[in-house]
Coordinates of C-alpha atoms in Angstrom, one line a residue:
X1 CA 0.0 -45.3 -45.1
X2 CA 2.4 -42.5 -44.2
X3 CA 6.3 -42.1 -44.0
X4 CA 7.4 -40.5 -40.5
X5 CA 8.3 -37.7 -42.3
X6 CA 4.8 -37.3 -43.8
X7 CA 3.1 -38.3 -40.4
X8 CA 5.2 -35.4 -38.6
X9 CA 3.8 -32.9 -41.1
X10 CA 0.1 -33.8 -40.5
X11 CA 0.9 -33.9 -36.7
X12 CA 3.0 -31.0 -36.2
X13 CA 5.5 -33.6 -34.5
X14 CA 9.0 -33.8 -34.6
X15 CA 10.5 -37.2 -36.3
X16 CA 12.2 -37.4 -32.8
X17 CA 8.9 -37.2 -31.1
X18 CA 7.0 -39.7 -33.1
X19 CA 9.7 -42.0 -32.4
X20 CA 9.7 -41.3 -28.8
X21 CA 5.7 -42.5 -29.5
X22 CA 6.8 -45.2 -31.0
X23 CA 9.0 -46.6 -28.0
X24 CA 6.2 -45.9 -25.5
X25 CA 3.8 -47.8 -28.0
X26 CA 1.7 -45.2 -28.5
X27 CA 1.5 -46.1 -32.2
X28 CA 2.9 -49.2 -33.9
X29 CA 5.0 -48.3 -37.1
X30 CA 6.1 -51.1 -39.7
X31 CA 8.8 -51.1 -41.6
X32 CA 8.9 -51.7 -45.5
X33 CA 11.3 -54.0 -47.0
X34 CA 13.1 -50.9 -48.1
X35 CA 13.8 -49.8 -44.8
X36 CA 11.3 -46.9 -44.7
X37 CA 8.8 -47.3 -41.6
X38 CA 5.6 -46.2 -42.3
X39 CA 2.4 -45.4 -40.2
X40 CA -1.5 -46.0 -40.4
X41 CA -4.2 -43.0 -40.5
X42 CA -5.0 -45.5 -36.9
X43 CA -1.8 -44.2 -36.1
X44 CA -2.4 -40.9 -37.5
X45 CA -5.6 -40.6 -35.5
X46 CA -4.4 -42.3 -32.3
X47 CA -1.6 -39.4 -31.8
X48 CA -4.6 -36.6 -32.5
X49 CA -6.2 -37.7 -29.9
X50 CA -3.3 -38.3 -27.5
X51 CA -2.4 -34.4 -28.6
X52 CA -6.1 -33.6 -27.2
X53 CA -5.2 -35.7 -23.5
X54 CA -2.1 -33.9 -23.4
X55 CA -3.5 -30.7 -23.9
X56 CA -5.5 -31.3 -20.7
X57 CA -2.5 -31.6 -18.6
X58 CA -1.8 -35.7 -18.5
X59 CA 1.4 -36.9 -19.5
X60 CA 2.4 -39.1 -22.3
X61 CA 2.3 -42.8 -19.7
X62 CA -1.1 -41.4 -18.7
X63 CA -2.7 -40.7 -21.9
X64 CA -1.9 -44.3 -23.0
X65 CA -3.0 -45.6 -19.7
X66 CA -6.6 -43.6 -20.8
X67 CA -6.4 -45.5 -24.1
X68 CA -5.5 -48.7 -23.6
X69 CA -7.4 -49.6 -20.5
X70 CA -10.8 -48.0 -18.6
X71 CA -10.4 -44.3 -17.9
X72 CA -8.8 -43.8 -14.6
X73 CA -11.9 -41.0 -13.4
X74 CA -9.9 -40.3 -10.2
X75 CA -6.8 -38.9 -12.3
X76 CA -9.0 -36.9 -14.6
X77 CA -10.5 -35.4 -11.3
X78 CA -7.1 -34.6 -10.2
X79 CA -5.8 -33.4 -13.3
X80 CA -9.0 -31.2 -13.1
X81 CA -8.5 -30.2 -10.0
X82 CA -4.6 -28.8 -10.9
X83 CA -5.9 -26.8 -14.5
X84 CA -8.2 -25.1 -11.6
X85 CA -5.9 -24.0 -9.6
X86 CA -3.3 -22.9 -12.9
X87 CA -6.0 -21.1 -14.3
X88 CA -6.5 -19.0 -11.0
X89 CA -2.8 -18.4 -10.7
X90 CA -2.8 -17.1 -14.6
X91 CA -5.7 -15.0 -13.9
X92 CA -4.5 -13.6 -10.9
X93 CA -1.1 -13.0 -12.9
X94 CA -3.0 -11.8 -15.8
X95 CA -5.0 -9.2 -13.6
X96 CA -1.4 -8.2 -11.6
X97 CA 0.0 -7.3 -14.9
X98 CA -2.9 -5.5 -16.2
X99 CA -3.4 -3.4 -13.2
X100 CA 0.5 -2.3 -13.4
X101 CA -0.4 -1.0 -16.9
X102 CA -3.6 0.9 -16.0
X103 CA -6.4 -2.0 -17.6
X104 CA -6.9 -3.7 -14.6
X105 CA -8.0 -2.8 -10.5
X106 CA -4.4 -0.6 -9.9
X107 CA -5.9 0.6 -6.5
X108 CA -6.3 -2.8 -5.6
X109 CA -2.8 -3.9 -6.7
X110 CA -1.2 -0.8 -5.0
X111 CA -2.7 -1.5 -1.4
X112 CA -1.6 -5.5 -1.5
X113 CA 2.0 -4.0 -2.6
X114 CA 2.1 -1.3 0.2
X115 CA 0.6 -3.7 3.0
X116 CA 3.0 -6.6 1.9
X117 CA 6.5 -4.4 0.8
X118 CA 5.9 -1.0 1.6
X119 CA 9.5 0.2 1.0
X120 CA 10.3 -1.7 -2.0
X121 CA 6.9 -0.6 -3.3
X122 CA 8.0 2.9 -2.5
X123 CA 11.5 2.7 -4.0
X124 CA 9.3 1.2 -7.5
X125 CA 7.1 4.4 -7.6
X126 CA 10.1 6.5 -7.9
X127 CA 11.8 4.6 -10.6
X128 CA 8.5 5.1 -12.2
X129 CA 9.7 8.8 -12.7
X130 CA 7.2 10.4 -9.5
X131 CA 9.5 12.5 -7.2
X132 CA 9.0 11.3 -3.5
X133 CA 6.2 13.8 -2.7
X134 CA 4.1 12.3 -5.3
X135 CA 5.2 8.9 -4.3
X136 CA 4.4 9.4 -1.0
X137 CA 1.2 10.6 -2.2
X138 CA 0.3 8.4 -4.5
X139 CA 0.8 5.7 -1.9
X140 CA -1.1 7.2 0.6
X141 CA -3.8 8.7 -1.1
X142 CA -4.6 8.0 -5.1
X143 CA -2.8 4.8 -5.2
X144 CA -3.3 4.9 -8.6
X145 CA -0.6 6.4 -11.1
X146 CA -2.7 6.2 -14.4
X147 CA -5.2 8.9 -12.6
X148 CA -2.8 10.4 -9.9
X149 CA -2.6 14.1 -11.0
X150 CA -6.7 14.4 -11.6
X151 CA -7.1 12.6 -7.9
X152 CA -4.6 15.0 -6.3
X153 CA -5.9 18.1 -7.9
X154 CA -9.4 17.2 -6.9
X155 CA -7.9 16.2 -3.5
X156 CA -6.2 19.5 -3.3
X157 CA -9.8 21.3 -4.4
X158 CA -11.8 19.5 -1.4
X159 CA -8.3 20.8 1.0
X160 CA -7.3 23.9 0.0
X161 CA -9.8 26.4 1.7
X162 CA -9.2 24.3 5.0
X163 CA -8.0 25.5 7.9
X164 CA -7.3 22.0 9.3
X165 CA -6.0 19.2 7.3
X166 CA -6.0 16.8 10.3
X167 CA -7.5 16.3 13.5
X168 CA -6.1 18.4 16.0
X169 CA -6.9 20.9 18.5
X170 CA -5.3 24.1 20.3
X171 CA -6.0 22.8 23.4
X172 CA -4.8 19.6 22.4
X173 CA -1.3 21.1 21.6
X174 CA -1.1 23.0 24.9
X175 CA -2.4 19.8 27.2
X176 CA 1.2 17.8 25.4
X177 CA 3.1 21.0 25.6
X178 CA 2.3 21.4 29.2
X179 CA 3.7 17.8 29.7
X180 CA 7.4 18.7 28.9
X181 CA 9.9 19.1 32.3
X182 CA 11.1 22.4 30.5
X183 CA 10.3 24.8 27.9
X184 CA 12.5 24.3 25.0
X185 CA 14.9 26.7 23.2
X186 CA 15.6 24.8 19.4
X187 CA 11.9 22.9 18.3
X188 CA 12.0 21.2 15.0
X189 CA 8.1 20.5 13.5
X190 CA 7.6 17.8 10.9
X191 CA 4.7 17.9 8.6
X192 CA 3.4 21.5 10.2
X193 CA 0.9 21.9 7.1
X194 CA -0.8 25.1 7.0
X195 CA 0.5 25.7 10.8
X196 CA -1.9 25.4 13.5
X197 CA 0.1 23.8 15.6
X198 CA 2.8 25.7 14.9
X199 CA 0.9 29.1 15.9
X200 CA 0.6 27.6 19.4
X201 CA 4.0 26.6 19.5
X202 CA 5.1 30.0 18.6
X203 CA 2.6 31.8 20.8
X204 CA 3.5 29.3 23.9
X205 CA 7.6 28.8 23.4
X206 CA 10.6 31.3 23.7
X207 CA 12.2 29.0 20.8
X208 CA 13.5 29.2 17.6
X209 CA 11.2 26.7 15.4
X210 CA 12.0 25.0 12.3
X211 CA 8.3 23.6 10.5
X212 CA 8.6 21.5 7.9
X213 CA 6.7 20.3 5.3
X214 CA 6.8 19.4 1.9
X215 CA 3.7 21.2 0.6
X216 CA 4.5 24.7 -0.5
X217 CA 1.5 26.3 -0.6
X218 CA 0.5 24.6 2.9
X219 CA 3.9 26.7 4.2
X220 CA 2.7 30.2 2.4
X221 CA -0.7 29.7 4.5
X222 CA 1.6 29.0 7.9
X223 CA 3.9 32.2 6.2
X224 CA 0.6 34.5 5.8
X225 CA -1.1 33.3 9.5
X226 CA 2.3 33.9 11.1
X227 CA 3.4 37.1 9.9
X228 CA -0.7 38.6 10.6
X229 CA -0.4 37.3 14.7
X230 CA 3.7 39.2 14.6
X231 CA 5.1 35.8 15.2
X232 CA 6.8 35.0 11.8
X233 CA 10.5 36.3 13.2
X234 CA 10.0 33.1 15.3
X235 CA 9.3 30.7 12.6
X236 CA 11.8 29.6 9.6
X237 CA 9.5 27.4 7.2
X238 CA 11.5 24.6 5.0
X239 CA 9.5 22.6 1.9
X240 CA 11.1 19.2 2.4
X241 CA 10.6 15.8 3.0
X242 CA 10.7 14.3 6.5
X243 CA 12.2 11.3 4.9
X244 CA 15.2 13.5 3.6
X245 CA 15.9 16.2 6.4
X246 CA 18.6 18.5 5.7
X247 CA 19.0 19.7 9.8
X248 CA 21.5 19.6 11.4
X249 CA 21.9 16.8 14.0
X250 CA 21.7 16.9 17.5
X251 CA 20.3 19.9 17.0
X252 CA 17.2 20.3 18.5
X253 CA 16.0 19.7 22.2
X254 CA 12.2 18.8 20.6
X255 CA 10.7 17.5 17.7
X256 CA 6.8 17.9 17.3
X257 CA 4.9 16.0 14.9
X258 CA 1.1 15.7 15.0
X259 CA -0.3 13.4 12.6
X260 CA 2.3 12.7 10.1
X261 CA 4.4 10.5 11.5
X262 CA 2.7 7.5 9.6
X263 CA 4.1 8.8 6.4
X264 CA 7.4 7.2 7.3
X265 CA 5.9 4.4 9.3
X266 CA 5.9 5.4 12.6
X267 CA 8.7 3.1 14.0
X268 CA 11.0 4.1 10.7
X269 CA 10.0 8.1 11.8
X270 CA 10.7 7.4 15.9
X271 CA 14.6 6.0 14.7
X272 CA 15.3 8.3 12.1
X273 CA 14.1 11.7 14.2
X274 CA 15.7 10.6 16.8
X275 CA 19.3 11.3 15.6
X276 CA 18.1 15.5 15.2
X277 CA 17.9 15.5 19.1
X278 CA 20.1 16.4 21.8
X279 CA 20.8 13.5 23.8
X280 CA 17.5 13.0 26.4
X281 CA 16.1 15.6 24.5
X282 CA 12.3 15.1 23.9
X283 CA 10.1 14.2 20.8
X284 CA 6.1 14.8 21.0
X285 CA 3.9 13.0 18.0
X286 CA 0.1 12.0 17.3
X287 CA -0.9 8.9 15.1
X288 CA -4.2 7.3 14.2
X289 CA -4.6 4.3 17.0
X290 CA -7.5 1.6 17.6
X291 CA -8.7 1.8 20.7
X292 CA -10.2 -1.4 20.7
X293 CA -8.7 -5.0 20.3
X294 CA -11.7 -5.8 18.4
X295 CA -12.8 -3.2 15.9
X296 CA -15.8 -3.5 13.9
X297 CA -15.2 -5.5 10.2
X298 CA -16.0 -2.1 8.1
X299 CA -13.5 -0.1 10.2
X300 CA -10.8 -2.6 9.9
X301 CA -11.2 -3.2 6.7
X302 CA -10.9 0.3 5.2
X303 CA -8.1 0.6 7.6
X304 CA -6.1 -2.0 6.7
X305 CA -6.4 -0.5 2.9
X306 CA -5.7 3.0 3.9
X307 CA -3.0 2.5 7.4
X308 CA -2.2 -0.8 7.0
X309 CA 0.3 -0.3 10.3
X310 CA -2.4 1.3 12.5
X311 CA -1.7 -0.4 15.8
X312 CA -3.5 0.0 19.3
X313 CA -2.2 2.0 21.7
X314 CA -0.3 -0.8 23.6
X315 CA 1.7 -2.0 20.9
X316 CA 2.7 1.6 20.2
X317 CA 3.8 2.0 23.5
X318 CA 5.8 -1.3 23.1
X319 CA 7.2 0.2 19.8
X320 CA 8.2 3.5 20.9
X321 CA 10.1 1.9 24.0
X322 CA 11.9 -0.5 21.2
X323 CA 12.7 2.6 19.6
X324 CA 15.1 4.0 21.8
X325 CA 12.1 6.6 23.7
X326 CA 11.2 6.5 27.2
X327 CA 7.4 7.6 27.4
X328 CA 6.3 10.6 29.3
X329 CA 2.8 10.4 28.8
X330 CA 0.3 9.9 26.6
X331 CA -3.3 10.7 25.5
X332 CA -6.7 10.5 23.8
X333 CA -7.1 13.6 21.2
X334 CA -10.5 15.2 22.3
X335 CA -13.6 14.7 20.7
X336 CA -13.3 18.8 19.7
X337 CA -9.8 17.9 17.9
X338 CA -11.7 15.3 15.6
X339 CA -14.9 18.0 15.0
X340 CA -12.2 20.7 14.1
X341 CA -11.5 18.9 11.1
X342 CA -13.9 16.1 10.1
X343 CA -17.3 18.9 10.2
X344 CA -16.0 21.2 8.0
X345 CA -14.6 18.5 6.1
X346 CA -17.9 17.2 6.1
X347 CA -19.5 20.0 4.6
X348 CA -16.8 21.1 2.2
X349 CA -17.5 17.7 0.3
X350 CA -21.4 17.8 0.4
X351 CA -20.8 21.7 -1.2
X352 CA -18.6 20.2 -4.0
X353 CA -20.3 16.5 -4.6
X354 CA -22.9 18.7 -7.3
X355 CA -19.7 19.7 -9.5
X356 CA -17.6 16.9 -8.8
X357 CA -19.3 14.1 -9.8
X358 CA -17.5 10.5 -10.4
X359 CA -14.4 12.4 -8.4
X360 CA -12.8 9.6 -6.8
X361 CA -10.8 11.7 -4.4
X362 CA -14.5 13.3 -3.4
X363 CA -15.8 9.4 -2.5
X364 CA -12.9 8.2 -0.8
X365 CA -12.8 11.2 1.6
X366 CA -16.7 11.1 1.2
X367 CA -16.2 7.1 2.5
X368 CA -13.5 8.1 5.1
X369 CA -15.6 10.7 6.9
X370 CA -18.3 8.4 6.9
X371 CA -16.9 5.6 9.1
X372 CA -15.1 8.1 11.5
X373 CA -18.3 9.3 11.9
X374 CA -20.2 6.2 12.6
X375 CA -17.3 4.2 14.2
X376 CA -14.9 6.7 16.1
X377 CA -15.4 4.9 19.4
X378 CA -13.4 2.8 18.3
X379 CA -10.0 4.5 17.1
X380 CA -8.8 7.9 17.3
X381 CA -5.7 9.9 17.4
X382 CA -3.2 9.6 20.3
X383 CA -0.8 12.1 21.6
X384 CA 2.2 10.9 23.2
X385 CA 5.3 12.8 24.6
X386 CA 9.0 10.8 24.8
X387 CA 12.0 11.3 26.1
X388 CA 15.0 10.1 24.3
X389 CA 16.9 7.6 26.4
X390 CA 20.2 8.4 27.3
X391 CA 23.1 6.6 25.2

């Protein structure tokens, strides 16, 4: 026989608890004619095994209900059926938590934050101590901050020697350009890289042009292609971010941006550029578009990892119009725009992939060029050329 006191020791129970047992008649105590109650090892036994039932998720009525008469199998199931589903929500908890800390499938984690909360994801990689160009970065290409300097230097490696970061053509430039009602005087570019666009704006425009970009050494290769074609007292280059412009406003009658305006999110840039324009002035821009209403599941899928907003053209026009632009024109990029860059692209990876093996910049740019290749009939880049409505 054991005192409660005793009994709680063995059973890692309270004397509250046990008592608590007691009233539910989960075990019978008796009491001595000197007024201690005391238990048997039945008793002692009986609340093991009602620990062991309560471990697997039934409550205290239920574990009695599983002792004291036939076991209810259709609770049992449903218990079952409830630790399932906890253990999945633990696990997926567990893995959240690890891949925040670098032991778990960060990439993963990143993209579901990005598609789901972009901006507060963003805001959370710069508490994280990354300035916003490796924010950006990180959210747009390593998403991965445990190996984010390696990616980006071997990201930078593949890049560097370039002459086109993006797809884009001169022809290309000039076909949008020739779409403007008038040749502007003040042209502000966003995201001008190492410049190509720029040298046709500055070989095609009497203007004074601001490009913009928050990659230095992009802006010494614009510097260096400018100043050998006599063209670089038309250009000033700024290192800055597009989501932080320090221009005046109202102070330019265009704003050209080809291929970066997804950076901000493409209805966040259209609102935010805006206010840098004269009123009706006129904004030109490119961004990635499906051409289809039903892409193929590969292409959608690495799209919705890598431009989770990528829209077709339609719902960009919708957006733009939402925005405050009224739409000039627009167009399809030519296939020569997309062979610019994705050829030598192409071959600048297959030159590197002996010494850069297990790079996973080199096989995510390796698996990019590999569906626009096999599936660009069904997106591609789309130039389009908006007025600013009048207030």
């Amino acid at each position: 026989m054991y005192r409660i006191s005793e009994l709680a020791s063995k059973v890692g129970l309270s004397r509250t608890a046990l008592l608590y047992y007691e009233k539910l008649n989960l075990i019978q105590g008796q009491r001595l004619e000197n007024g201690y109650r005391v238990y048997s090892d039945f008793d002692l036994q009986r609340i093991k095994l009602i620990q062991q039932l309560h471990q697997g998720g039934l409550t205290l009525k239920e574990c009695q209900a599983c002792l004291d008469d036939k076991l209810d199998g259709a609770l049992i199931k449903s218990r079952l059926r409830q630790l399932d589903e906890e253990i999945k929500q633990k696990r997926q908890s567990r893995n959240l938590l690890a891949a925040i800390v670098g032991e778990g499938d960060e990439t993963s984690w990143h993209q579901a934050a990005i598609k789901q909360a972009p901006d507060a994801h963003f805001d959370w990689l710069k508490t994280q101590g990354l300035d916003e160009k490796d924010a950006l970065r990180l959210k747009w290409l390593s998403k991965n901050m445990t190996q984010h300097d390696q990616y980006m230097n071997d990201f930078m490696k593949v890049y560097e020697p370039l002459e086109y970061w993006g797809p884009g053509s001169e022809q290309d430039t000039l076909n949008a350009l020739s779409m403007l009602p008038h040749s502007p005087t003040d042209v502000l570019e966003i995201g001008s890289g190492k410049g190509l666009a720029t040298l046709v704006l500055a070989k095609s425009l009497a203007a004074n042009i601001t490009a913009i970009d928050n990659e230095q050494s992009a802006l010494d290769s614009l510097s260096t292609l400018l100043a050998n074609k006599g063209l670089a007292s038309k250009v000033t280059t700024k290192c800055e971010s597009m989501t932080a412009l320090t221009c005046d406003k109202n102070a330019f009658d265009l704003i050209w941006s080809e291929g970066a305006a997804y950076i901000m999110g493409v209805e966040s840039a259209l609102t935010s550029w805006k206010n840098y324009l004269h009123d009706e002035g006129y904004l030109v821009f490119s961004d990635l578009v499906y051409t289809t209403t039903s892409p193929n599941k590969a292409a959608k899928a690495f799209w919705e990892n890598e431009y989770p907003d990528m829209q077709t053209v339609e719902t960009r026009r919708q957006q733009i119009v939402a925005c405050g632009f009224d739409i000039v024109n627009d167009f399809a990029l030519s296939r020569q725009a997309w062979n610019n860059y994705y050829l030598p692209l192409k071959a600048r990876v297959e030159q590197l992939m002996p010494t850069m093996v297990g790079s996973k910049a080199l096989q995510d740019i390796q698996k990019e060029i590999e569906l626009c290749l096999n599936f660009h009939q069904e997106f591609g880049y789309q130039m389009f050329i908006l007025k600013k409505k009048a207030k």
